[in-house]
Tab-separated table of C-alpha atoms in Angstrom:
chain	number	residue	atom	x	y	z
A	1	UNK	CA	4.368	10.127	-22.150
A	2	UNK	CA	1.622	7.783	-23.333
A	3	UNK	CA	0.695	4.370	-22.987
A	4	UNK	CA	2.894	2.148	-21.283
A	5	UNK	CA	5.228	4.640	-20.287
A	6	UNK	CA	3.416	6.694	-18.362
A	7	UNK	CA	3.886	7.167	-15.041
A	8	UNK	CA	7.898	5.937	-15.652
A	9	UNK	CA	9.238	9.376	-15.863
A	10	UNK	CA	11.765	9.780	-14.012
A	11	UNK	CA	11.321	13.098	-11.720
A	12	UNK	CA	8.084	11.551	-10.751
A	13	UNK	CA	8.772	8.002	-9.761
A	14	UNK	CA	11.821	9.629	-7.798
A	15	UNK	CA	9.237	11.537	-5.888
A	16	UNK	CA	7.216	8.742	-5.291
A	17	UNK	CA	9.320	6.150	-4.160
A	18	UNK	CA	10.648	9.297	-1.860
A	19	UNK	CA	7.596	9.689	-0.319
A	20	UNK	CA	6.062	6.062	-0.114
A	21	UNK	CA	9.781	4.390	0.609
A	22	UNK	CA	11.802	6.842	1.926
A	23	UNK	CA	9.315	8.654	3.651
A	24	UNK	CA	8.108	5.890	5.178
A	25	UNK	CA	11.863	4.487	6.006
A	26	UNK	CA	12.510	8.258	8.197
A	27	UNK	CA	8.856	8.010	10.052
A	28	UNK	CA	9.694	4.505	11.455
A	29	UNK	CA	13.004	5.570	12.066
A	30	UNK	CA	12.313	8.004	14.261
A	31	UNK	CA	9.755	6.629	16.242
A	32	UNK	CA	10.987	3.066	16.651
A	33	UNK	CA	13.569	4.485	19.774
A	34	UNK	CA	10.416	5.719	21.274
A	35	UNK	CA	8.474	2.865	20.993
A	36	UNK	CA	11.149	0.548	22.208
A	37	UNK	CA	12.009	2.422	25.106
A	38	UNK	CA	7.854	2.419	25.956
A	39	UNK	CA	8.207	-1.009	25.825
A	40	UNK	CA	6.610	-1.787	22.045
A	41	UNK	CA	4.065	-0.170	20.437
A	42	UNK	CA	2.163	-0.525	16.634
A	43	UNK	CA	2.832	0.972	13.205
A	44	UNK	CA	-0.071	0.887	10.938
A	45	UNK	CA	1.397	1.491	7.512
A	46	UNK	CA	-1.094	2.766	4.870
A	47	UNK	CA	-0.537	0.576	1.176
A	48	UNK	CA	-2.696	0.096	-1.470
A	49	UNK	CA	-3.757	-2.420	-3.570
A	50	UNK	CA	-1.570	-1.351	-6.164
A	51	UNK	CA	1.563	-2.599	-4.069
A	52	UNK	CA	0.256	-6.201	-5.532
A	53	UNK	CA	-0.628	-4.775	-9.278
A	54	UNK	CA	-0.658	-1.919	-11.860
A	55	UNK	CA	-2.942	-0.136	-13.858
A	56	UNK	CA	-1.946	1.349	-17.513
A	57	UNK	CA	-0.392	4.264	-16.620
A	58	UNK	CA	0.353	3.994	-12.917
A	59	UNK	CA	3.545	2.171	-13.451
A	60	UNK	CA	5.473	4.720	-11.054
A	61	UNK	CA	2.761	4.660	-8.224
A	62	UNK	CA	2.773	0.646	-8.065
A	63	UNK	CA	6.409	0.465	-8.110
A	64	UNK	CA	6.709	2.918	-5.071
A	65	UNK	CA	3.551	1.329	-3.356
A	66	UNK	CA	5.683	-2.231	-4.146
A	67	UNK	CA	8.565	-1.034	-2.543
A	68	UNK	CA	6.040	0.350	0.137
A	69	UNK	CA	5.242	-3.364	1.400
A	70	UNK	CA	8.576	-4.740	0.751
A	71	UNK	CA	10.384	-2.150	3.397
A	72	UNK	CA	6.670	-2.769	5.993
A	73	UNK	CA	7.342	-6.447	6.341
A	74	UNK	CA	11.424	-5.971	6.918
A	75	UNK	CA	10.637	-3.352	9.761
A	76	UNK	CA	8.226	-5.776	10.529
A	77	UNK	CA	10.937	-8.630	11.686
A	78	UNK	CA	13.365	-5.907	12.780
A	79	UNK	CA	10.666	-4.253	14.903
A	80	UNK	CA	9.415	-7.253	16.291
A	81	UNK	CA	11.755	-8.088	19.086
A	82	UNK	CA	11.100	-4.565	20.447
A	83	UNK	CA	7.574	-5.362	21.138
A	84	UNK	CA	6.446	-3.101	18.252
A	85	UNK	CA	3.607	-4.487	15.819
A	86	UNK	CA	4.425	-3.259	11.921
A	87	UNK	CA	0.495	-3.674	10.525
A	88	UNK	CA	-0.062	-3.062	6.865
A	89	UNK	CA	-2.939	-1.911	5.758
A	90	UNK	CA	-4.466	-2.556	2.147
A	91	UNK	CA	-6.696	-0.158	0.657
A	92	UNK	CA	-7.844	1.165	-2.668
A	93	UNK	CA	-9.700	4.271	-3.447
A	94	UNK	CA	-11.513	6.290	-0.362
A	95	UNK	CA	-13.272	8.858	-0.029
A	96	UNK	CA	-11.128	11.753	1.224
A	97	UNK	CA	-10.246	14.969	-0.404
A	98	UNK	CA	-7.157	13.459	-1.690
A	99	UNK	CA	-9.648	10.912	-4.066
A	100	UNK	CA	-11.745	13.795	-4.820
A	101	UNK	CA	-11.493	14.279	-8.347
A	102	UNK	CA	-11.632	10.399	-8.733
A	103	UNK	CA	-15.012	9.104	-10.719
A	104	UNK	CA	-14.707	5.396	-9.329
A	105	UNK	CA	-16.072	3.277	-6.439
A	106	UNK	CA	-14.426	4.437	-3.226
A	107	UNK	CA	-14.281	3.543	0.254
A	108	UNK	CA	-15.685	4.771	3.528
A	109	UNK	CA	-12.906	6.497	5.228
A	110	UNK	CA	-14.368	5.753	8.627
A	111	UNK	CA	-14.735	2.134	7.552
A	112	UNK	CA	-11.000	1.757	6.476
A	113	UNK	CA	-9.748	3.201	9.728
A	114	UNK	CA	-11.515	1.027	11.971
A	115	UNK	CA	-10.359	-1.695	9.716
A	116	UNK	CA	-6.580	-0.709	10.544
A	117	UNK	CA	-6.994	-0.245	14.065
A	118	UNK	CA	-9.154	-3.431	14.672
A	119	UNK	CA	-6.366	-5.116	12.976
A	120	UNK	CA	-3.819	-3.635	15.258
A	121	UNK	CA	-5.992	-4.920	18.131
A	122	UNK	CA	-6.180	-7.960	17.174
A	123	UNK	CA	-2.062	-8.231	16.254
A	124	UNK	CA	-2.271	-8.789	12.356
A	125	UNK	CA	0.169	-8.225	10.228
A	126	UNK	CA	-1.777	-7.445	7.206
A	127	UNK	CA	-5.442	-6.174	7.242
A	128	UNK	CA	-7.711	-5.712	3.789
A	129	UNK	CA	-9.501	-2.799	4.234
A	130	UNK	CA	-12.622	-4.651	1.832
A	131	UNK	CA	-13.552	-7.156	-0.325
A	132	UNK	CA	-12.199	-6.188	-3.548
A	133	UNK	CA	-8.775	-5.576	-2.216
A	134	UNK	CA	-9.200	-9.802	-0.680
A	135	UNK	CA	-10.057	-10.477	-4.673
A	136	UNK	CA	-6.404	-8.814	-5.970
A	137	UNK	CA	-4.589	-10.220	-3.174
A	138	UNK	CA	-6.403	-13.767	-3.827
A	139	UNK	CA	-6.024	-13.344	-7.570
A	140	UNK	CA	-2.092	-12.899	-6.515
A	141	UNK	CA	-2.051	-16.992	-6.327
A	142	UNK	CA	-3.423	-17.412	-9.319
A	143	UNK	CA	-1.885	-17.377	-12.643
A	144	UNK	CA	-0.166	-14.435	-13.199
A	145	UNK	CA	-2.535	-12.974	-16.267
A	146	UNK	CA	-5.854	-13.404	-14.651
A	147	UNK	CA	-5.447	-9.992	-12.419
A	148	UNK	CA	-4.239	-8.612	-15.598
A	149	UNK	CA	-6.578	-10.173	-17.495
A	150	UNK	CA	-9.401	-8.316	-15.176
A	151	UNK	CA	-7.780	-4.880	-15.229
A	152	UNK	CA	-7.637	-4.768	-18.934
A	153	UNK	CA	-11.451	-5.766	-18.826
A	154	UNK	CA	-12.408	-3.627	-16.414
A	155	UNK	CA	-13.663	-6.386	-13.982
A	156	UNK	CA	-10.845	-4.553	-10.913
């Protein structure tokens, strides 16, 4: 596939939305019991900035990632009057082996993990692991073309 359809096949963004939903869905699952019965606890769930956009070609990714946030803030209120926190935590590229063949900017892994768990100290809901990822979710209130408009100019 090319263009626009890439990332859209359907084996693929079956597998993703398995592992990023689903996944995701079984993990809190099976820890929320424990939790409860310790009295609460936190969840830091890893997102990306692509839960907010796409980029050509990663049409699959975003809509897992999407569906990623959607299904953190419902455990979120369902967790909540167990005493367990449900944090999400924004983040874009970073430099782990997973990243490794990627050419572009990338985070400080040890940056982004303090990030999460200073958030979870501090009881947010939502922590943005840097300043670019604050840009896309600010451009989110703006008109709906200007993140696009940046993507397709290379500005994010």
């Amino acid at each position: 596939m090319t263009g626009a359809n890439r990332g859209l096949g359907r084996h693929f963004a079956r597998r993703l939305l398995e592992r990023n939903f689903w996944g995701t869905l079984a993990v809190v699952r099976a820890f929320a019991p424990v939790l409860s019965a310790n009295g609460g606890g936190a969840i830091l769930n890893v997102l990306s900035a692509q839960s907010w956009h796409a980029y050509p070609g990663t049409n699959g990714y975003h809509a897992s990632k999407a569906a990623h946030w959607a299904l953190t803030k419902g455990v979120r209120l369902e967790l909540a009057e167990q005493g367990t926190l449900v944090t999400g935590l924004h983040l874009g590229a970073v430099d782990t082996d997973f990243r490794a063949g990627y050419d572009g900017p990338k985070g400080d892994p040890g940056v982004t993990v303090r990030a999460g768990l200073d958030g979870i100290e501090a009881g947010e809901v939502e922590v943005i692991a840097d300043a670019w990822r604050a840009h896309v979710k600010q451009a989110l209130a703006g008109h709906p073309t200007r993140l696009s408009d940046e993507i397709r100019a290379g500005i994010v």
